């Protein structure tokens, strides 16, 4: 009899049930091997369309395609076994109509194996969230600073600095919760407003540049690893991998130039994963 026990992935209902409980830990992820390192420590991984900037050097997320999201989503699924994986719907893949959003979300789910999709917007996409969740596709919403609207917003700006802006953002939060989203990313929102929304709605809020009292937090993995050239101001770097990579490249270049490379014959097998 096999004693092999496969790790079970965290599920959408388990994340939903964490409202008001232990903080939900999440990171973005675009890449199989780095996903494997962080998998044991997070509740969910978001294959965010921020990959346009982080992986492809784009200025914004607007150029990211559905095929890019699917390729990276599948890679993160292959690299992980425990975390719930959520894949972003890129700009232009869900705004036109609920049926179009459904077709594209189905491609993401079928071709990556992930369990849920994320889409940006509040009240304006509530019908789409309802349409998808009624048809078996869990949706994480994303309100406040929504990077796909950068041209409308005139850049990346904190939302809700003025109290006069609060009612619209609170209405967005309530609309996505009522439509059936299982959680909502609250990005770049003034702290007192993020705290109010967290108290008001019945689904978990996942903060990024928002408030520590959100039900969970997310950061772009490369930002918190110290790999991003210009991380947002609110980011705390938990490592300095950029400097370590440069140091390793320098040491490698020295080893090659000094011909102090280890002997290579008969060494082509793989080392065991650490
Ligand atoms: O695309 C992304 O990485 C995101 C997070 C910043 C929440 O949406």
CSV table of C-alpha atoms and ligand atoms in Angstrom, one decimal:
chain,number,residue,atom,x,y,z
A,1,UNK,CA,0.0,0.0,0.0
A,2,UNK,CA,1.3,3.5,-0.9
A,3,UNK,CA,2.0,5.7,2.1
A,4,UNK,CA,2.5,8.8,-0.2
A,5,UNK,CA,0.4,11.6,1.2
A,6,UNK,CA,-0.1,14.5,-1.1
A,7,UNK,CA,-0.4,18.0,0.4
A,8,UNK,CA,-3.9,19.5,0.0
A,9,UNK,CA,-4.3,22.9,-1.4
A,10,UNK,CA,-5.9,25.7,0.6
A,11,UNK,CA,-9.4,26.3,-0.8
A,12,UNK,CA,-11.5,29.3,-1.7
A,13,UNK,CA,-14.0,28.7,1.2
A,14,UNK,CA,-11.1,28.4,3.6
A,15,UNK,CA,-9.9,31.9,2.6
A,16,UNK,CA,-13.4,33.2,2.7
A,17,UNK,CA,-13.8,31.8,6.2
A,18,UNK,CA,-10.8,33.7,7.5
A,19,UNK,CA,-12.7,37.0,7.7
A,20,UNK,CA,-11.8,38.6,11.0
A,21,UNK,CA,-9.6,35.6,11.9
A,22,UNK,CA,-5.9,34.9,11.5
A,23,UNK,CA,-4.4,37.3,9.0
A,24,UNK,CA,-4.2,35.9,5.5
A,25,UNK,CA,-0.7,35.8,4.0
A,26,UNK,CA,-0.2,36.3,0.3
A,27,UNK,CA,2.4,37.2,-2.3
A,28,UNK,CA,2.4,37.6,-6.0
A,29,UNK,CA,4.2,34.9,-8.0
A,30,UNK,CA,5.0,34.4,-11.7
A,31,UNK,CA,7.6,31.7,-11.7
A,32,UNK,CA,7.7,28.0,-10.8
A,33,UNK,CA,10.9,27.8,-8.7
A,34,UNK,CA,10.4,30.9,-6.6
A,35,UNK,CA,6.8,29.8,-6.1
A,36,UNK,CA,8.1,26.6,-4.6
A,37,UNK,CA,10.2,28.5,-2.0
A,38,UNK,CA,7.3,30.6,-0.7
A,39,UNK,CA,4.5,28.0,-1.0
A,40,UNK,CA,4.8,26.7,2.6
A,41,UNK,CA,4.5,30.2,4.1
A,42,UNK,CA,1.5,31.7,2.2
A,43,UNK,CA,-2.2,31.1,2.1
A,44,UNK,CA,-2.6,32.2,-1.5
A,45,UNK,CA,-0.4,33.2,-4.4
A,46,UNK,CA,-1.6,35.7,-6.9
A,47,UNK,CA,-0.3,35.4,-10.4
A,48,UNK,CA,-0.7,39.2,-10.8
A,49,UNK,CA,-0.7,41.1,-14.1
A,50,UNK,CA,2.1,43.1,-12.4
A,51,UNK,CA,4.2,40.5,-14.2
A,52,UNK,CA,4.1,42.9,-17.1
A,53,UNK,CA,6.4,45.2,-15.2
A,54,UNK,CA,8.3,42.7,-13.1
A,55,UNK,CA,9.0,40.0,-15.6
A,56,UNK,CA,8.7,41.9,-18.9
A,57,UNK,CA,9.9,45.4,-18.0
A,58,UNK,CA,6.7,47.0,-19.2
A,59,UNK,CA,5.7,50.5,-17.9
A,60,UNK,CA,2.1,49.4,-17.0
A,61,UNK,CA,0.0,46.3,-16.9
A,62,UNK,CA,-2.0,47.3,-20.0
A,63,UNK,CA,0.1,45.3,-22.4
A,64,UNK,CA,-0.3,42.0,-20.6
A,65,UNK,CA,-2.2,39.3,-22.5
A,66,UNK,CA,-4.4,36.4,-21.5
A,67,UNK,CA,-1.8,34.0,-23.0
A,68,UNK,CA,0.9,35.5,-20.8
A,69,UNK,CA,-1.3,35.1,-17.7
A,70,UNK,CA,-2.0,31.5,-18.6
A,71,UNK,CA,1.7,30.6,-19.2
A,72,UNK,CA,2.8,32.1,-15.8
A,73,UNK,CA,-0.3,30.7,-14.0
A,74,UNK,CA,0.5,27.2,-15.2
A,75,UNK,CA,4.2,27.7,-14.1
A,76,UNK,CA,3.1,28.7,-10.6
A,77,UNK,CA,0.7,25.8,-10.3
A,78,UNK,CA,3.6,23.4,-11.3
A,79,UNK,CA,5.8,24.9,-8.7
A,80,UNK,CA,3.4,24.7,-5.8
A,81,UNK,CA,1.3,22.2,-3.9
A,82,UNK,CA,-0.2,24.0,-0.9
A,83,UNK,CA,-1.2,27.6,-1.6
A,84,UNK,CA,-4.4,28.6,-3.3
A,85,UNK,CA,-3.4,30.0,-6.7
A,86,UNK,CA,-5.4,33.0,-8.1
A,87,UNK,CA,-4.7,34.3,-11.6
A,88,UNK,CA,-5.4,37.9,-12.6
A,89,UNK,CA,-7.6,38.6,-15.6
A,90,UNK,CA,-5.7,41.0,-17.8
A,91,UNK,CA,-6.9,44.4,-19.2
A,92,UNK,CA,-9.4,43.8,-22.0
A,93,UNK,CA,-10.3,40.2,-21.1
A,94,UNK,CA,-13.4,40.8,-18.9
A,95,UNK,CA,-14.8,44.4,-19.3
A,96,UNK,CA,-16.8,44.0,-22.4
A,97,UNK,CA,-19.5,41.6,-21.1
A,98,UNK,CA,-20.1,38.9,-18.5
A,99,UNK,CA,-20.1,36.1,-21.2
A,100,UNK,CA,-16.7,37.3,-22.5
A,101,UNK,CA,-15.3,37.4,-19.0
A,102,UNK,CA,-16.7,33.9,-18.4
A,103,UNK,CA,-15.1,32.4,-21.6
A,104,UNK,CA,-11.7,33.9,-20.7
A,105,UNK,CA,-11.9,32.9,-17.0
A,106,UNK,CA,-12.7,29.3,-18.2
A,107,UNK,CA,-9.5,29.3,-20.3
A,108,UNK,CA,-7.5,30.4,-17.3
A,109,UNK,CA,-9.0,27.8,-15.0
A,110,UNK,CA,-8.7,24.9,-17.6
A,111,UNK,CA,-5.3,25.8,-18.9
A,112,UNK,CA,-3.6,26.6,-15.6
A,113,UNK,CA,-5.4,24.4,-13.0
A,114,UNK,CA,-5.8,27.4,-10.7
A,115,UNK,CA,-8.9,27.7,-8.5
A,116,UNK,CA,-9.9,31.4,-8.9
A,117,UNK,CA,-9.5,34.6,-10.9
A,118,UNK,CA,-9.1,38.2,-9.9
A,119,UNK,CA,-10.4,41.2,-11.7
A,120,UNK,CA,-10.2,45.0,-11.0
A,121,UNK,CA,-13.2,47.2,-10.4
A,122,UNK,CA,-16.0,47.7,-8.0
A,123,UNK,CA,-19.7,48.4,-8.7
A,124,UNK,CA,-19.1,48.5,-12.5
A,125,UNK,CA,-18.0,44.8,-12.6
A,126,UNK,CA,-20.5,43.5,-10.0
A,127,UNK,CA,-22.7,41.9,-12.7
A,128,UNK,CA,-19.7,40.1,-14.1
A,129,UNK,CA,-18.6,38.8,-10.7
A,130,UNK,CA,-22.2,37.5,-10.1
A,131,UNK,CA,-22.2,35.9,-13.6
A,132,UNK,CA,-18.9,34.1,-13.0
A,133,UNK,CA,-19.6,32.9,-9.4
A,134,UNK,CA,-23.0,31.6,-10.4
A,135,UNK,CA,-21.2,29.5,-13.0
A,136,UNK,CA,-18.6,28.0,-10.8
A,137,UNK,CA,-15.7,30.5,-11.0
A,138,UNK,CA,-14.6,32.0,-7.7
A,139,UNK,CA,-13.7,35.7,-8.1
A,140,UNK,CA,-11.4,37.8,-6.0
A,141,UNK,CA,-12.2,41.5,-6.5
A,142,UNK,CA,-9.7,44.5,-6.5
A,143,UNK,CA,-10.7,48.0,-5.6
A,144,UNK,CA,-9.1,51.3,-4.7
A,145,UNK,CA,-6.1,51.9,-6.8
A,146,UNK,CA,-6.7,49.7,-9.8
A,147,UNK,CA,-3.5,49.8,-12.0
A,148,UNK,CA,-5.4,48.8,-15.2
A,149,UNK,CA,-7.2,52.2,-14.9
A,150,UNK,CA,-4.0,54.1,-14.8
A,151,UNK,CA,-4.9,56.2,-17.8
A,152,UNK,CA,-8.3,57.2,-16.3
A,153,UNK,CA,-6.8,57.9,-12.9
A,154,UNK,CA,-3.8,59.8,-14.3
A,155,UNK,CA,-1.2,57.5,-12.7
A,156,UNK,CA,-0.9,55.5,-9.5
A,157,UNK,CA,-2.4,57.6,-6.7
A,158,UNK,CA,-3.5,56.8,-3.2
A,159,UNK,CA,-7.3,56.6,-3.2
A,160,UNK,CA,-9.6,58.1,-0.5
A,161,UNK,CA,-7.3,60.7,0.9
A,162,UNK,CA,-10.3,63.1,1.0
A,163,UNK,CA,-13.3,61.9,3.0
A,164,UNK,CA,-15.5,63.1,0.1
A,165,UNK,CA,-14.1,60.1,-1.9
A,166,UNK,CA,-15.0,57.5,0.7
A,167,UNK,CA,-18.6,56.8,-0.1
A,168,UNK,CA,-17.8,55.7,-3.7
A,169,UNK,CA,-15.0,53.3,-2.6
A,170,UNK,CA,-17.2,51.9,0.2
A,171,UNK,CA,-20.0,51.3,-2.3
A,172,UNK,CA,-17.5,49.4,-4.5
A,173,UNK,CA,-16.5,47.2,-1.6
A,174,UNK,CA,-20.1,46.4,-0.8
A,175,UNK,CA,-21.0,45.8,-4.4
A,176,UNK,CA,-18.3,43.2,-5.0
A,177,UNK,CA,-19.1,41.5,-1.7
A,178,UNK,CA,-22.8,41.4,-2.5
A,179,UNK,CA,-22.0,40.1,-6.0
A,180,UNK,CA,-20.3,37.0,-4.6
A,181,UNK,CA,-16.6,37.8,-4.5
A,182,UNK,CA,-14.8,35.6,-1.9
A,183,UNK,CA,-12.3,38.3,-1.0
A,184,UNK,CA,-11.2,41.7,-2.2
A,185,UNK,CA,-7.8,43.3,-2.7
A,186,UNK,CA,-7.8,46.9,-1.3
A,187,UNK,CA,-4.9,48.7,-3.0
A,188,UNK,CA,-3.5,52.1,-2.3
A,189,UNK,CA,-6.3,53.3,-0.1
A,190,UNK,CA,-6.0,55.7,2.8
A,191,UNK,CA,-5.6,53.8,6.0
A,192,UNK,CA,-8.8,54.9,7.9
A,193,UNK,CA,-10.9,54.1,4.8
A,194,UNK,CA,-9.3,50.6,4.4
A,195,UNK,CA,-10.0,50.0,8.1
A,196,UNK,CA,-13.7,51.1,7.7
A,197,UNK,CA,-14.2,48.9,4.7
A,198,UNK,CA,-12.7,45.9,6.6
A,199,UNK,CA,-15.2,46.5,9.3
A,200,UNK,CA,-18.1,47.0,7.0
A,201,UNK,CA,-18.0,44.1,4.5
A,202,UNK,CA,-18.4,40.4,5.2
A,203,UNK,CA,-15.6,39.1,3.0
A,204,UNK,CA,-11.8,39.3,3.7
A,205,UNK,CA,-10.0,42.4,2.7
A,206,UNK,CA,-6.4,41.9,1.4
A,207,UNK,CA,-4.4,45.1,1.8
A,208,UNK,CA,-1.6,46.4,-0.3
A,209,UNK,CA,-0.4,49.9,0.7
A,210,UNK,CA,-3.7,50.1,2.6
A,211,UNK,CA,-4.0,49.2,6.3
A,212,UNK,CA,-2.5,46.7,8.7
A,213,UNK,CA,-6.0,45.9,10.0
A,214,UNK,CA,-7.1,44.4,6.7
A,215,UNK,CA,-7.9,40.7,7.0
A,216,UNK,CA,-4.7,39.9,5.1
A,217,UNK,CA,-1.8,41.4,3.2
A,218,UNK,CA,-0.3,41.0,-0.2
A,219,UNK,CA,3.0,42.2,-1.6
A,220,UNK,CA,4.7,41.8,-5.0
A,221,UNK,CA,7.3,39.1,-4.3
A,222,UNK,CA,10.2,40.9,-6.1
A,223,UNK,CA,9.4,44.1,-4.1
A,224,UNK,CA,9.7,42.4,-0.8
A,225,UNK,CA,12.9,40.5,-1.9
A,226,UNK,CA,14.7,43.7,-2.8
A,227,UNK,CA,14.7,42.9,-6.5
A,228,UNK,CA,12.7,45.8,-7.9
A,229,UNK,CA,14.5,48.9,-9.1
A,230,UNK,CA,11.7,51.3,-7.9
A,231,UNK,CA,9.5,49.6,-5.2
A,232,UNK,CA,6.5,51.6,-4.0
A,233,UNK,CA,7.2,53.7,-0.8
A,234,UNK,CA,5.1,51.5,1.5
A,235,UNK,CA,7.0,48.3,0.7
A,236,UNK,CA,9.2,46.8,3.4
A,237,UNK,CA,12.1,44.8,1.9
A,238,UNK,CA,12.6,41.6,3.8
A,239,UNK,CA,15.8,40.7,1.8
A,240,UNK,CA,18.3,42.4,-0.6
A,241,UNK,CA,18.4,39.8,-3.4
A,242,UNK,CA,19.2,42.5,-6.0
A,243,UNK,CA,22.6,43.2,-4.3
A,244,UNK,CA,23.2,39.4,-3.8
A,245,UNK,CA,22.5,38.7,-7.5
A,246,UNK,CA,25.0,41.4,-8.6
A,247,UNK,CA,27.6,40.0,-6.1
A,248,UNK,CA,27.1,36.4,-7.4
A,249,UNK,CA,27.4,37.6,-11.0
A,250,UNK,CA,30.6,39.4,-10.1
A,251,UNK,CA,32.0,36.3,-8.3
A,252,UNK,CA,31.0,34.1,-11.3
A,253,UNK,CA,32.7,36.5,-13.8
A,254,UNK,CA,35.9,36.4,-11.7
A,255,UNK,CA,35.8,32.6,-11.6
A,256,UNK,CA,35.5,32.3,-15.3
A,257,UNK,CA,38.2,34.9,-16.1
A,258,UNK,CA,40.6,33.3,-13.5
A,259,UNK,CA,39.8,29.8,-14.9
A,260,UNK,CA,39.1,28.8,-11.4
A,261,UNK,CA,36.0,26.9,-12.5
A,262,UNK,CA,35.3,23.4,-11.0
A,263,UNK,CA,36.1,20.4,-13.3
A,264,UNK,CA,33.0,19.6,-15.3
A,265,UNK,CA,33.4,16.2,-16.8
A,266,UNK,CA,30.9,13.5,-15.4
A,267,UNK,CA,29.1,16.2,-13.4
A,268,UNK,CA,26.0,16.7,-15.4
A,269,UNK,CA,23.5,15.0,-13.1
A,270,UNK,CA,21.2,17.3,-11.1
A,271,UNK,CA,21.8,18.2,-7.5
A,272,UNK,CA,19.0,17.5,-5.0
A,273,UNK,CA,16.6,20.4,-4.5
A,274,UNK,CA,17.4,22.3,-1.3
B,1,LIG,O1,-1.0,42.5,-10.3
B,1,LIG,C1,-0.8,42.4,-9.1
B,1,LIG,O2,0.3,42.1,-8.7
B,1,LIG,C2,-1.8,42.8,-8.1
B,1,LIG,C3,-1.4,43.0,-6.7
B,1,LIG,C4,-0.5,44.2,-6.6
B,1,LIG,C5,-2.5,42.9,-5.8
B,1,LIG,O3,-2.9,43.0,-8.5
